[in-house]
Short mmCIF file of N, CA and C and ligand atoms in Angstrom, two decimals:
data_model
loop_
_atom_site.label_atom_id
_atom_site.label_comp_id
_atom_site.label_asym_id
_atom_site.label_seq_id
_atom_site.Cartn_x
_atom_site.Cartn_y
_atom_site.Cartn_z
N UNK J 333 -7.26 -50.79 -20.19
CA UNK J 333 -7.03 -50.64 -18.74
C UNK J 333 -8.29 -50.03 -18.11
N UNK J 334 -8.81 -50.67 -17.09
CA UNK J 334 -10.06 -50.17 -16.50
C UNK J 334 -9.88 -48.82 -15.83
N UNK J 335 -10.98 -48.17 -15.71
CA UNK J 335 -10.97 -46.84 -15.12
C UNK J 335 -11.69 -46.90 -13.77
N UNK J 336 -11.16 -46.20 -12.83
CA UNK J 336 -11.73 -46.21 -11.49
C UNK J 336 -12.02 -44.78 -11.05
N UNK J 337 -13.12 -44.67 -10.36
CA UNK J 337 -13.49 -43.36 -9.85
C UNK J 337 -13.16 -43.30 -8.36
N UNK J 338 -12.62 -42.20 -7.97
CA UNK J 338 -12.29 -41.99 -6.57
C UNK J 338 -12.91 -40.69 -6.10
N UNK J 339 -13.10 -40.63 -4.81
CA UNK J 339 -13.57 -39.39 -4.23
C UNK J 339 -12.68 -39.03 -3.06
N UNK J 340 -12.34 -37.77 -3.02
CA UNK J 340 -11.48 -37.30 -1.95
C UNK J 340 -12.35 -36.92 -0.76
N UNK J 341 -11.98 -37.43 0.38
CA UNK J 341 -12.73 -37.12 1.58
C UNK J 341 -12.24 -35.84 2.24
N UNK J 342 -11.16 -35.31 1.74
CA UNK J 342 -10.65 -34.06 2.30
C UNK J 342 -11.31 -32.86 1.66
N UNK J 343 -11.43 -32.89 0.33
CA UNK J 343 -11.99 -31.74 -0.36
C UNK J 343 -13.26 -32.10 -1.13
N UNK J 344 -13.61 -33.39 -1.17
CA UNK J 344 -14.85 -33.78 -1.82
C UNK J 344 -14.75 -33.91 -3.33
N UNK J 345 -13.58 -33.74 -3.87
CA UNK J 345 -13.43 -33.83 -5.32
C UNK J 345 -13.51 -35.28 -5.76
N UNK J 346 -14.06 -35.48 -6.95
CA UNK J 346 -14.06 -36.81 -7.54
C UNK J 346 -13.13 -36.79 -8.75
N UNK J 347 -12.44 -37.88 -8.92
CA UNK J 347 -11.49 -37.93 -10.03
C UNK J 347 -11.40 -39.37 -10.51
N UNK J 348 -10.85 -39.52 -11.70
CA UNK J 348 -10.74 -40.83 -12.31
C UNK J 348 -9.27 -41.21 -12.45
N UNK J 349 -9.05 -42.49 -12.30
CA UNK J 349 -7.71 -42.99 -12.54
C UNK J 349 -7.80 -44.22 -13.40
N UNK J 350 -6.88 -44.36 -14.31
CA UNK J 350 -6.80 -45.59 -15.09
C UNK J 350 -5.59 -46.35 -14.59
N UNK J 351 -5.87 -47.52 -14.11
CA UNK J 351 -4.79 -48.32 -13.55
C UNK J 351 -5.12 -49.79 -13.75
N UNK J 352 -4.11 -50.61 -13.57
CA UNK J 352 -4.34 -52.04 -13.74
C UNK J 352 -5.26 -52.56 -12.65
N UNK J 353 -5.98 -53.63 -12.97
CA UNK J 353 -6.92 -54.18 -12.00
C UNK J 353 -6.19 -54.63 -10.73
N UNK J 354 -4.97 -55.05 -10.88
CA UNK J 354 -4.21 -55.49 -9.71
C UNK J 354 -3.96 -54.34 -8.75
N UNK J 355 -4.06 -53.14 -9.26
CA UNK J 355 -3.81 -51.96 -8.43
C UNK J 355 -5.10 -51.23 -8.09
N UNK J 356 -6.23 -51.90 -8.35
CA UNK J 356 -7.51 -51.22 -8.17
C UNK J 356 -7.71 -50.75 -6.75
N UNK J 357 -7.21 -51.50 -5.82
CA UNK J 357 -7.44 -51.15 -4.42
C UNK J 357 -6.28 -50.39 -3.79
N UNK J 358 -5.33 -50.05 -4.60
CA UNK J 358 -4.24 -49.26 -4.07
C UNK J 358 -4.74 -47.85 -3.71
N UNK J 359 -4.14 -47.24 -2.76
CA UNK J 359 -4.56 -45.89 -2.40
C UNK J 359 -4.30 -44.91 -3.53
N UNK J 360 -5.23 -44.02 -3.72
CA UNK J 360 -5.07 -43.01 -4.75
C UNK J 360 -4.96 -41.65 -4.09
N UNK J 361 -4.26 -40.79 -4.73
CA UNK J 361 -4.08 -39.44 -4.19
C UNK J 361 -4.90 -38.46 -5.01
N UNK J 362 -5.63 -37.64 -4.31
CA UNK J 362 -6.43 -36.61 -4.93
C UNK J 362 -5.55 -35.68 -5.78
N UNK J 363 -6.11 -35.16 -6.88
CA UNK J 363 -5.34 -34.18 -7.68
C UNK J 363 -4.88 -32.99 -6.85
N UNK J 364 -5.57 -32.73 -5.76
CA UNK J 364 -5.15 -31.63 -4.89
C UNK J 364 -4.07 -32.07 -3.92
N UNK J 365 -3.77 -33.38 -3.94
CA UNK J 365 -2.70 -33.85 -3.08
C UNK J 365 -3.15 -34.50 -1.80
N UNK J 366 -4.46 -34.67 -1.63
CA UNK J 366 -4.95 -35.27 -0.40
C UNK J 366 -4.90 -36.80 -0.52
N UNK J 367 -4.38 -37.45 0.47
CA UNK J 367 -4.27 -38.91 0.41
C UNK J 367 -5.53 -39.63 0.90
N UNK J 368 -6.47 -38.92 1.48
CA UNK J 368 -7.63 -39.56 2.07
C UNK J 368 -8.73 -39.69 1.03
N UNK J 369 -8.67 -40.75 0.24
CA UNK J 369 -9.62 -40.93 -0.83
C UNK J 369 -10.29 -42.29 -0.71
N UNK J 370 -11.45 -42.39 -1.32
CA UNK J 370 -12.18 -43.66 -1.34
C UNK J 370 -12.50 -44.00 -2.79
N UNK J 371 -12.50 -45.28 -3.07
CA UNK J 371 -12.81 -45.72 -4.43
C UNK J 371 -14.32 -45.89 -4.56
N UNK J 372 -14.85 -45.37 -5.65
CA UNK J 372 -16.28 -45.45 -5.88
C UNK J 372 -16.58 -46.64 -6.77
N UNK J 373 -17.75 -47.20 -6.56
CA UNK J 373 -18.16 -48.32 -7.39
C UNK J 373 -18.74 -47.77 -8.68
N UNK J 374 -18.12 -48.10 -9.77
CA UNK J 374 -18.58 -47.55 -11.03
C UNK J 374 -18.68 -48.62 -12.10
N UNK J 375 -18.82 -49.85 -11.68
CA UNK J 375 -18.84 -50.92 -12.67
C UNK J 375 -20.17 -50.94 -13.42
N UNK J 376 -21.26 -50.70 -12.71
CA UNK J 376 -22.58 -50.75 -13.34
C UNK J 376 -23.29 -49.43 -13.10
N UNK J 377 -23.83 -48.90 -14.14
CA UNK J 377 -24.57 -47.67 -13.99
C UNK J 377 -25.90 -47.97 -13.31
N UNK J 378 -26.13 -47.28 -12.23
CA UNK J 378 -27.36 -47.50 -11.48
C UNK J 378 -28.32 -46.36 -11.79
N UNK J 379 -29.38 -46.72 -12.46
CA UNK J 379 -30.36 -45.68 -12.78
C UNK J 379 -31.68 -45.98 -12.06
N UNK J 380 -32.22 -47.15 -12.25
CA UNK J 380 -33.43 -47.53 -11.53
C UNK J 380 -34.61 -46.62 -11.77
N UNK J 381 -34.68 -46.09 -12.92
CA UNK J 381 -35.78 -45.17 -13.19
C UNK J 381 -37.01 -45.92 -13.66
N UNK J 382 -36.92 -47.10 -14.03
CA UNK J 382 -38.09 -47.87 -14.52
C UNK J 382 -37.92 -48.71 -15.76
N UNK J 383 -37.30 -48.70 -16.58
CA UNK J 383 -37.12 -49.56 -17.69
C UNK J 383 -37.49 -48.98 -18.98
N UNK J 384 -37.01 -47.94 -19.42
CA UNK J 384 -37.42 -47.46 -20.72
C UNK J 384 -38.10 -46.12 -20.60
N UNK J 385 -37.82 -45.28 -21.52
CA UNK J 385 -38.46 -43.97 -21.50
C UNK J 385 -39.89 -44.09 -22.01
N UNK J 386 -40.71 -43.18 -21.57
CA UNK J 386 -42.10 -43.18 -22.00
C UNK J 386 -42.17 -42.82 -23.48
N UNK J 387 -43.12 -43.44 -24.14
CA UNK J 387 -43.29 -43.15 -25.56
C UNK J 387 -43.78 -41.72 -25.72
N UNK J 388 -43.29 -41.07 -26.72
CA UNK J 388 -43.74 -39.68 -26.93
C UNK J 388 -45.22 -39.64 -27.30
N UNK J 389 -45.89 -38.69 -26.74
CA UNK J 389 -47.32 -38.58 -26.99
C UNK J 389 -47.55 -37.89 -28.35
N UNK J 390 -48.50 -38.41 -29.13
CA UNK J 390 -48.82 -37.72 -30.39
C UNK J 390 -49.50 -36.39 -30.11
N UNK J 391 -49.29 -35.49 -31.01
CA UNK J 391 -49.89 -34.17 -30.81
C UNK J 391 -51.39 -34.28 -30.86
N UNK J 392 -52.05 -33.66 -29.92
CA UNK J 392 -53.52 -33.74 -29.90
C UNK J 392 -54.13 -32.92 -31.03
N UNK J 393 -55.30 -33.30 -31.39
CA UNK J 393 -56.01 -32.52 -32.41
C UNK J 393 -55.42 -32.80 -33.78
N UNK J 394 -54.82 -31.83 -34.34
CA UNK J 394 -54.27 -31.98 -35.66
C UNK J 394 -55.13 -31.29 -36.70
N UNK J 395 -56.22 -30.72 -36.29
CA UNK J 395 -57.09 -30.06 -37.25
C UNK J 395 -56.83 -28.58 -37.36
N UNK J 396 -55.85 -28.10 -36.67
CA UNK J 396 -55.56 -26.68 -36.73
C UNK J 396 -56.35 -25.93 -35.68
N UNK J 397 -55.87 -24.80 -35.31
CA UNK J 397 -56.55 -24.03 -34.27
C UNK J 397 -56.26 -24.60 -32.92
N UNK J 398 -56.79 -24.00 -31.93
CA UNK J 398 -56.47 -24.44 -30.59
C UNK J 398 -57.25 -25.66 -30.21
N UNK J 399 -58.40 -25.88 -30.79
CA UNK J 399 -59.17 -27.05 -30.39
C UNK J 399 -59.91 -27.67 -31.56
N UNK J 400 -60.11 -26.95 -32.61
CA UNK J 400 -60.81 -27.52 -33.76
C UNK J 400 -62.30 -27.58 -33.55
N UNK J 401 -62.78 -27.17 -32.41
CA UNK J 401 -64.20 -27.21 -32.14
C UNK J 401 -64.80 -25.82 -32.13
N UNK J 402 -65.60 -25.58 -31.15
CA UNK J 402 -66.26 -24.29 -31.12
C UNK J 402 -65.82 -23.41 -29.98
N UNK J 403 -64.83 -23.85 -29.24
CA UNK J 403 -64.46 -23.10 -28.06
C UNK J 403 -63.76 -21.80 -28.40
N UNK J 404 -63.27 -21.70 -29.62
CA UNK J 404 -62.48 -20.52 -29.95
C UNK J 404 -63.39 -19.42 -30.51
N UNK J 405 -64.57 -19.68 -30.62
CA UNK J 405 -65.46 -18.66 -31.10
C UNK J 405 -66.03 -19.10 -32.41
ZN1 ZN H 593 -8.72 -33.59 -2.20
#
């Protein structure tokens, strides 16, 4: 059974309901009892951050010390 997200316009709470698709557009009542709710679109996760996380950078240096050169004295 699909899950639907609703938001209450009276108190701003968001809540989930599992109901049949035929009842997807039926009015839902907030857990606080408020009837003024709207159904949120939750079919597809919208991220739009870019397509993939950046690859982790390898640790610089690797020779020990802070720089491996002469800057440390
Ligand atoms: Zn409410």
